[in-house]
Amino acid sequence: MSFNLLKGKKGIIFGALDENSIAWKTAERVHEEGGEFVLTNAPVAMRMGQIKELAEKTGSQIIPADATSVEDLQKLIDQSMEILGGKIDFVLHSIGMSINVRKGKHYTDQNYDWTQKGTDVSAMSFHKLMQTLYKSDAMNEWGSIVALTYMAAQRVFPDYNDMADNKAYLESVARSFGYFFGRDKKVRVNTISQSPTPTTAGSGVKGFDGFISYADKMSPLGNATAMDCANYTVAMFSDLTKRVTLQNLYNDGGFSNMGVSDAVMSTFTGEEQ
């Protein structure tokens, strides 16, 4: 169902890889709500995914960009404003990568070159993106910038590895840069802390399927889906949330406030719930 929440709004969506990705679902929902956007991803990711299919479906153009390169980001923003016919109203940063996770390196035995690369892609890229937007005066007043994060930034999830550090850094950047973006440009910056979601990126974490099941049993409303996150992001892009900024917003079925649930306890006590 469409409510035209984003009619006339224009933006950039990072990180759509395939139909399982949150960025992909968000792009579909933004399109349904009347928004226009440019799609972008790293050239290597574009070769792996089906972003051209999404572009055709939503009538969008694709601009390849390495989010760790300020030069690429500047070209992306300049070309996006040219394509969209003016300043930008919304941006989704849906980027994350850990070579240590991908290569099976334990948190206590990191390859620090890989760690640094992962931090640059997953967190520093968000600062680079916002700095480029800020210096270019590319955002309309009351615009909205959202990055996707995870609760491992606050609590220990052993197999999430160095991605937990990356997400903590990402959330700090959102608050710190969000202050200046709000004060100087009337732009809001927030992060959405999503339930574990079966995306191509998430499935690389050891024991991920088991953890999805655990989180679902812990959450009174169950896990939030990729589409739930897309809907929440649409709300954050809309004028309905004009004064929500510097927040880390949990979209996790209540998981973040749980200590234990009956369903989880039953696995230890043997009692049916």
mmCIF file of C-alpha atoms in Angstrom:
data_model
loop_
_atom_site.group_PDB
_atom_site.id
_atom_site.type_symbol
_atom_site.label_atom_id
_atom_site.label_comp_id
_atom_site.label_asym_id
_atom_site.label_seq_id
_atom_site.Cartn_x
_atom_site.Cartn_y
_atom_site.Cartn_z
ATOM 1 C CA MET A 1 0.000 0.000 0.000
ATOM 2 C CA SER A 2 1.338 3.422 -0.967
ATOM 3 C CA PHE A 3 0.749 6.644 0.959
ATOM 4 C CA ASN A 4 2.844 8.929 -1.303
ATOM 5 C CA LEU A 5 5.077 9.658 1.692
ATOM 6 C CA LEU A 6 8.067 10.461 -0.525
ATOM 7 C CA LYS A 7 6.359 12.128 -3.466
ATOM 8 C CA GLY A 8 8.719 14.727 -4.965
ATOM 9 C CA LYS A 9 11.688 13.576 -2.860
ATOM 10 C CA LYS A 10 15.004 12.527 -4.388
ATOM 11 C CA GLY A 11 17.952 10.613 -3.039
ATOM 12 C CA ILE A 12 20.756 8.088 -3.222
ATOM 13 C CA ILE A 13 20.609 4.446 -2.104
ATOM 14 C CA PHE A 14 23.860 2.614 -1.375
ATOM 15 C CA GLY A 15 24.311 -1.128 -1.149
ATOM 16 C CA ALA A 16 21.529 -2.844 -3.127
ATOM 17 C CA LEU A 17 23.049 -6.187 -4.143
ATOM 18 C CA ASP A 18 20.173 -8.601 -4.727
ATOM 19 C CA GLU A 19 16.535 -9.027 -3.774
ATOM 20 C CA ASN A 20 17.514 -10.265 -0.297
ATOM 21 C CA SER A 21 19.290 -7.033 0.636
ATOM 22 C CA ILE A 22 17.657 -4.411 2.817
ATOM 23 C CA ALA A 23 18.767 -1.674 0.407
ATOM 24 C CA TRP A 24 16.973 -3.484 -2.430
ATOM 25 C CA LYS A 25 13.718 -3.703 -0.444
ATOM 26 C CA THR A 26 14.097 -0.061 0.572
ATOM 27 C CA ALA A 27 14.548 1.025 -3.036
ATOM 28 C CA GLU A 28 11.360 -0.798 -3.993
ATOM 29 C CA ARG A 29 9.415 0.827 -1.160
ATOM 30 C CA VAL A 30 10.825 4.303 -1.849
ATOM 31 C CA HIS A 31 9.749 3.912 -5.466
ATOM 32 C CA GLU A 32 6.256 2.846 -4.385
ATOM 33 C CA GLU A 33 6.025 5.910 -2.126
ATOM 34 C CA GLY A 34 6.832 8.273 -5.000
ATOM 35 C CA GLY A 35 10.523 8.883 -4.378
ATOM 36 C CA GLU A 36 13.189 9.061 -7.084
ATOM 37 C CA PHE A 37 16.755 7.943 -6.546
ATOM 38 C CA VAL A 38 20.118 6.969 -7.920
ATOM 39 C CA LEU A 39 21.445 3.514 -7.073
ATOM 40 C CA THR A 40 25.108 3.011 -6.257
ATOM 41 C CA ASN A 41 27.433 0.240 -5.207
ATOM 42 C CA ALA A 42 31.080 -0.665 -5.517
ATOM 43 C CA PRO A 43 31.999 -1.916 -9.005
ATOM 44 C CA VAL A 44 32.953 -5.362 -7.658
ATOM 45 C CA ALA A 45 29.627 -5.682 -5.818
ATOM 46 C CA MET A 46 27.745 -4.660 -8.942
ATOM 47 C CA ARG A 47 29.314 -7.546 -10.849
ATOM 48 C CA MET A 48 28.140 -9.951 -8.128
ATOM 49 C CA GLY A 49 24.571 -8.694 -7.829
ATOM 50 C CA GLN A 50 21.529 -7.896 -9.931
ATOM 51 C CA ILE A 51 21.364 -4.138 -9.460
ATOM 52 C CA LYS A 52 20.497 -3.538 -13.148
ATOM 53 C CA GLU A 53 17.265 -5.445 -12.640
ATOM 54 C CA LEU A 54 16.351 -3.152 -9.722
ATOM 55 C CA ALA A 55 17.218 -0.056 -11.753
ATOM 56 C CA GLU A 56 14.888 -1.136 -14.551
ATOM 57 C CA LYS A 57 12.104 -1.950 -12.108
ATOM 58 C CA THR A 58 12.300 1.438 -10.379
ATOM 59 C CA GLY A 59 13.248 3.634 -13.349
ATOM 60 C CA SER A 60 16.542 4.538 -11.699
ATOM 61 C CA GLN A 61 20.046 5.167 -12.936
ATOM 62 C CA ILE A 62 23.137 3.443 -11.538
ATOM 63 C CA ILE A 63 26.393 5.203 -10.703
ATOM 64 C CA PRO A 64 29.257 2.881 -9.661
ATOM 65 C CA ALA A 65 31.267 4.316 -6.764
ATOM 66 C CA ASP A 66 33.811 3.136 -4.231
ATOM 67 C CA ALA A 67 32.420 4.520 -0.972
ATOM 68 C CA THR A 68 35.924 4.646 0.518
ATOM 69 C CA SER A 69 37.056 7.095 -2.195
ATOM 70 C CA VAL A 70 36.238 10.770 -1.624
ATOM 71 C CA GLU A 71 36.826 11.383 -5.334
ATOM 72 C CA ASP A 72 34.267 8.719 -6.277
ATOM 73 C CA LEU A 73 31.792 10.064 -3.724
ATOM 74 C CA GLN A 74 32.136 13.597 -5.085
ATOM 75 C CA LYS A 75 31.460 12.378 -8.630
ATOM 76 C CA LEU A 76 28.503 10.342 -7.383
ATOM 77 C CA ILE A 77 26.928 13.320 -5.622
ATOM 78 C CA ASP A 78 27.551 15.723 -8.497
ATOM 79 C CA GLN A 79 26.113 13.291 -11.059
ATOM 80 C CA SER A 80 23.164 12.410 -8.824
ATOM 81 C CA MET A 81 22.154 16.061 -8.477
ATOM 82 C CA GLU A 82 22.429 16.443 -12.233
ATOM 83 C CA ILE A 83 20.298 13.346 -12.891
ATOM 84 C CA LEU A 84 17.725 14.176 -10.204
ATOM 85 C CA GLY A 85 17.555 17.865 -11.044
ATOM 86 C CA GLY A 86 18.627 19.399 -7.771
ATOM 87 C CA LYS A 87 19.587 18.776 -4.174
ATOM 88 C CA ILE A 88 19.043 15.507 -2.358
ATOM 89 C CA ASP A 89 16.371 14.710 0.236
ATOM 90 C CA PHE A 90 17.447 11.283 1.485
ATOM 91 C CA VAL A 91 20.444 8.944 1.576
ATOM 92 C CA LEU A 92 20.666 5.312 2.682
ATOM 93 C CA HIS A 93 24.081 3.972 3.707
ATOM 94 C CA SER A 94 23.718 0.180 3.643
ATOM 95 C CA ILE A 95 27.345 -0.923 3.439
ATOM 96 C CA GLY A 96 29.296 -3.369 5.561
ATOM 97 C CA MET A 97 32.185 -5.733 5.047
ATOM 98 C CA SER A 98 34.680 -7.693 7.153
ATOM 99 C CA ILE A 99 37.471 -9.606 5.452
ATOM 100 C CA ASN A 100 38.313 -11.193 8.821
ATOM 101 C CA VAL A 101 34.799 -12.657 8.984
ATOM 102 C CA ARG A 102 34.889 -13.710 5.353
ATOM 103 C CA LYS A 103 38.269 -15.430 5.758
ATOM 104 C CA GLY A 104 37.413 -17.043 9.080
ATOM 105 C CA LYS A 105 39.938 -15.107 11.202
ATOM 106 C CA HIS A 106 39.004 -15.088 14.882
ATOM 107 C CA TYR A 107 38.576 -11.780 16.726
ATOM 108 C CA THR A 108 41.636 -12.602 18.852
ATOM 109 C CA ASP A 109 43.759 -13.263 15.756
ATOM 110 C CA GLN A 110 42.923 -10.473 13.334
ATOM 111 C CA ASN A 111 44.805 -9.537 10.218
ATOM 112 C CA TYR A 112 44.980 -5.797 10.871
ATOM 113 C CA ASP A 113 45.281 -4.860 7.207
ATOM 114 C CA TRP A 114 41.940 -6.605 6.731
ATOM 115 C CA THR A 115 40.565 -4.924 9.847
ATOM 116 C CA GLN A 116 41.483 -1.491 8.534
ATOM 117 C CA LYS A 117 39.902 -2.217 5.165
ATOM 118 C CA GLY A 118 36.699 -3.364 6.847
ATOM 119 C CA THR A 119 36.578 -0.243 9.032
ATOM 120 C CA ASP A 120 37.074 1.972 5.991
ATOM 121 C CA VAL A 121 34.256 0.271 4.056
ATOM 122 C CA SER A 122 31.809 -0.195 6.935
ATOM 123 C CA ALA A 123 32.224 2.988 8.999
ATOM 124 C CA MET A 124 34.733 5.527 7.722
ATOM 125 C CA SER A 125 32.843 5.551 4.415
ATOM 126 C CA PHE A 126 29.866 7.039 6.285
ATOM 127 C CA HIS A 127 31.966 9.967 7.476
ATOM 128 C CA LYS A 128 33.418 10.436 4.000
ATOM 129 C CA LEU A 129 29.932 10.372 2.492
ATOM 130 C CA MET A 130 28.503 12.917 4.926
ATOM 131 C CA GLN A 131 31.552 15.168 4.688
ATOM 132 C CA THR A 132 31.226 15.222 0.902
ATOM 133 C CA LEU A 133 27.485 15.928 1.098
ATOM 134 C CA TYR A 134 28.090 18.641 3.713
ATOM 135 C CA LYS A 135 30.877 20.432 1.840
ATOM 136 C CA SER A 136 28.912 20.256 -1.419
ATOM 137 C CA ASP A 137 25.774 21.642 0.264
ATOM 138 C CA ALA A 138 24.025 18.787 -1.531
ATOM 139 C CA MET A 139 21.189 18.132 0.942
ATOM 140 C CA ASN A 140 17.883 19.952 1.076
ATOM 141 C CA GLU A 141 16.772 21.292 4.448
ATOM 142 C CA TRP A 142 14.891 18.655 6.470
ATOM 143 C CA GLY A 143 16.617 15.958 4.477
ATOM 144 C CA SER A 144 17.317 12.580 6.068
ATOM 145 C CA ILE A 145 20.422 10.388 6.144
ATOM 146 C CA VAL A 146 20.117 6.817 7.472
ATOM 147 C CA ALA A 147 22.764 4.130 8.018
ATOM 148 C CA LEU A 148 22.086 0.506 8.912
ATOM 149 C CA THR A 149 23.718 -0.940 12.019
ATOM 150 C CA TYR A 150 23.410 -3.838 14.459
ATOM 151 C CA MET A 151 23.185 -4.264 18.228
ATOM 152 C CA ALA A 152 26.632 -5.889 18.394
ATOM 153 C CA ALA A 153 27.787 -2.266 18.657
ATOM 154 C CA GLN A 154 26.473 -2.325 22.244
ATOM 155 C CA ARG A 155 26.585 -5.981 23.311
ATOM 156 C CA VAL A 156 28.880 -8.955 22.772
ATOM 157 C CA PHE A 157 28.083 -11.311 19.904
ATOM 158 C CA PRO A 158 31.337 -13.296 19.643
ATOM 159 C CA ASP A 159 31.098 -14.427 16.027
ATOM 160 C CA TYR A 160 30.218 -10.938 14.751
ATOM 161 C CA ASN A 161 33.937 -10.286 15.088
ATOM 162 C CA ASP A 162 35.360 -6.895 14.075
ATOM 163 C CA MET A 163 32.066 -5.899 12.466
ATOM 164 C CA ALA A 164 30.898 -5.081 16.018
ATOM 165 C CA ASP A 165 33.660 -2.464 16.276
ATOM 166 C CA ASN A 166 32.794 -1.147 12.827
ATOM 167 C CA LYS A 167 29.153 -0.673 13.791
ATOM 168 C CA ALA A 168 30.091 1.102 17.042
ATOM 169 C CA TYR A 169 32.250 3.482 15.017
ATOM 170 C CA LEU A 170 29.443 3.960 12.476
ATOM 171 C CA GLU A 171 26.962 4.923 15.199
ATOM 172 C CA SER A 172 29.419 7.394 16.727
ATOM 173 C CA VAL A 173 29.956 9.046 13.335
ATOM 174 C CA ALA A 174 26.183 9.363 12.919
ATOM 175 C CA ARG A 175 25.861 11.218 16.222
ATOM 176 C CA SER A 176 28.940 13.416 15.833
ATOM 177 C CA PHE A 177 28.422 14.435 12.211
ATOM 178 C CA GLY A 178 24.667 14.509 12.721
ATOM 179 C CA TYR A 179 25.081 17.362 15.184
ATOM 180 C CA PHE A 180 26.788 19.570 12.603
ATOM 181 C CA PHE A 181 24.432 18.523 9.802
ATOM 182 C CA GLY A 182 21.451 19.389 11.975
ATOM 183 C CA ARG A 183 22.837 22.670 13.282
ATOM 184 C CA ASP A 184 24.110 23.987 9.961
ATOM 185 C CA LYS A 185 21.911 22.356 7.305
ATOM 186 C CA LYS A 186 18.714 21.258 9.106
ATOM 187 C CA VAL A 187 19.449 17.674 8.000
ATOM 188 C CA ARG A 188 18.770 14.714 10.295
ATOM 189 C CA VAL A 189 21.094 11.715 10.687
ATOM 190 C CA ASN A 190 20.088 8.419 12.289
ATOM 191 C CA THR A 191 21.025 4.751 12.393
ATOM 192 C CA ILE A 192 18.617 1.819 12.323
ATOM 193 C CA SER A 193 19.656 -1.210 14.378
ATOM 194 C CA GLN A 194 18.007 -4.082 12.565
ATOM 195 C CA SER A 195 17.235 -7.656 13.613
ATOM 196 C CA PRO A 196 19.587 -10.281 12.189
ATOM 197 C CA THR A 197 18.375 -10.565 8.604
ATOM 198 C CA PRO A 198 19.152 -13.337 6.078
ATOM 199 C CA THR A 199 20.947 -11.186 3.506
ATOM 200 C CA THR A 200 23.910 -12.183 1.354
ATOM 201 C CA ALA A 201 26.236 -10.182 3.629
ATOM 202 C CA GLY A 202 24.761 -11.422 6.912
ATOM 203 C CA SER A 203 24.952 -15.081 5.945
ATOM 204 C CA GLY A 204 28.761 -14.877 6.074
ATOM 205 C CA VAL A 205 28.727 -14.701 9.890
ATOM 206 C CA LYS A 206 29.447 -18.041 11.608
ATOM 207 C CA GLY A 207 26.354 -19.660 13.142
ATOM 208 C CA PHE A 208 24.080 -17.038 11.583
ATOM 209 C CA ASP A 209 21.098 -19.334 10.979
ATOM 210 C CA GLY A 210 21.090 -20.448 14.603
ATOM 211 C CA PHE A 211 21.318 -16.908 15.834
ATOM 212 C CA ILE A 212 18.364 -15.812 13.673
ATOM 213 C CA SER A 213 16.302 -18.527 15.364
ATOM 214 C CA TYR A 214 17.516 -17.477 18.829
ATOM 215 C CA ALA A 215 16.740 -13.790 18.202
ATOM 216 C CA ASP A 216 13.290 -14.695 16.944
ATOM 217 C CA LYS A 217 12.553 -16.646 20.132
ATOM 218 C CA MET A 218 13.880 -13.785 22.274
ATOM 219 C CA SER A 219 11.813 -11.072 20.582
ATOM 220 C CA PRO A 220 8.181 -10.660 21.678
ATOM 221 C CA LEU A 221 7.228 -9.577 18.143
ATOM 222 C CA GLY A 222 9.699 -11.848 16.393
ATOM 223 C CA ASN A 223 12.504 -10.709 14.122
ATOM 224 C CA ALA A 224 11.977 -7.663 11.932
ATOM 225 C CA THR A 225 12.255 -8.581 8.249
ATOM 226 C CA ALA A 226 14.113 -6.752 5.492
ATOM 227 C CA MET A 227 10.759 -5.333 4.386
ATOM 228 C CA ASP A 228 10.049 -4.128 7.936
ATOM 229 C CA CYS A 229 13.362 -2.270 7.828
ATOM 230 C CA ALA A 230 12.528 -0.838 4.414
ATOM 231 C CA ASN A 231 9.232 0.503 5.756
ATOM 232 C CA TYR A 232 10.948 2.000 8.800
ATOM 233 C CA THR A 233 13.520 3.658 6.546
ATOM 234 C CA VAL A 234 10.754 5.138 4.401
ATOM 235 C CA ALA A 235 9.247 6.622 7.558
ATOM 236 C CA MET A 236 12.650 8.101 8.463
ATOM 237 C CA PHE A 237 12.975 9.616 4.986
ATOM 238 C CA SER A 238 9.491 11.149 5.175
ATOM 239 C CA ASP A 239 8.416 14.464 6.688
ATOM 240 C CA LEU A 240 6.692 12.547 9.498
ATOM 241 C CA THR A 241 10.039 12.304 11.325
ATOM 242 C CA LYS A 242 11.410 15.803 10.699
ATOM 243 C CA ARG A 243 12.874 16.268 14.159
ATOM 244 C CA VAL A 244 14.205 12.794 14.839
ATOM 245 C CA THR A 245 17.985 12.969 14.705
ATOM 246 C CA LEU A 246 21.152 11.603 16.377
ATOM 247 C CA GLN A 247 19.222 8.449 17.275
ATOM 248 C CA ASN A 248 20.089 4.775 17.089
ATOM 249 C CA LEU A 249 16.658 3.317 16.402
ATOM 250 C CA TYR A 250 15.973 -0.331 17.157
ATOM 251 C CA ASN A 251 13.881 -2.250 14.631
ATOM 252 C CA ASP A 252 14.215 -5.668 16.216
ATOM 253 C CA GLY A 253 10.876 -6.914 17.531
ATOM 254 C CA GLY A 254 11.845 -5.892 21.066
ATOM 255 C CA PHE A 255 15.047 -7.982 21.241
ATOM 256 C CA SER A 256 17.194 -5.086 22.471
ATOM 257 C CA ASN A 257 15.201 -4.743 25.716
ATOM 258 C CA MET A 258 14.961 -8.443 26.527
ATOM 259 C CA GLY A 259 16.889 -10.291 29.202
ATOM 260 C CA VAL A 260 15.382 -13.702 28.517
ATOM 261 C CA SER A 261 12.121 -15.010 27.091
ATOM 262 C CA ASP A 262 9.896 -17.960 27.988
ATOM 263 C CA ALA A 263 10.634 -19.545 24.618
ATOM 264 C CA VAL A 264 14.390 -19.421 25.192
ATOM 265 C CA MET A 265 14.098 -20.617 28.818
ATOM 266 C CA SER A 266 12.037 -23.599 27.685
ATOM 267 C CA THR A 267 15.038 -24.937 25.746
ATOM 268 C CA PHE A 268 16.921 -25.202 29.063
ATOM 269 C CA THR A 269 14.063 -26.388 31.294
ATOM 270 C CA GLY A 270 12.463 -28.730 28.766
ATOM 271 C CA GLU A 271 9.049 -27.181 29.390
ATOM 272 C CA GLU A 272 6.845 -26.451 26.405
ATOM 273 C CA GLN A 273 5.661 -22.858 25.922
#
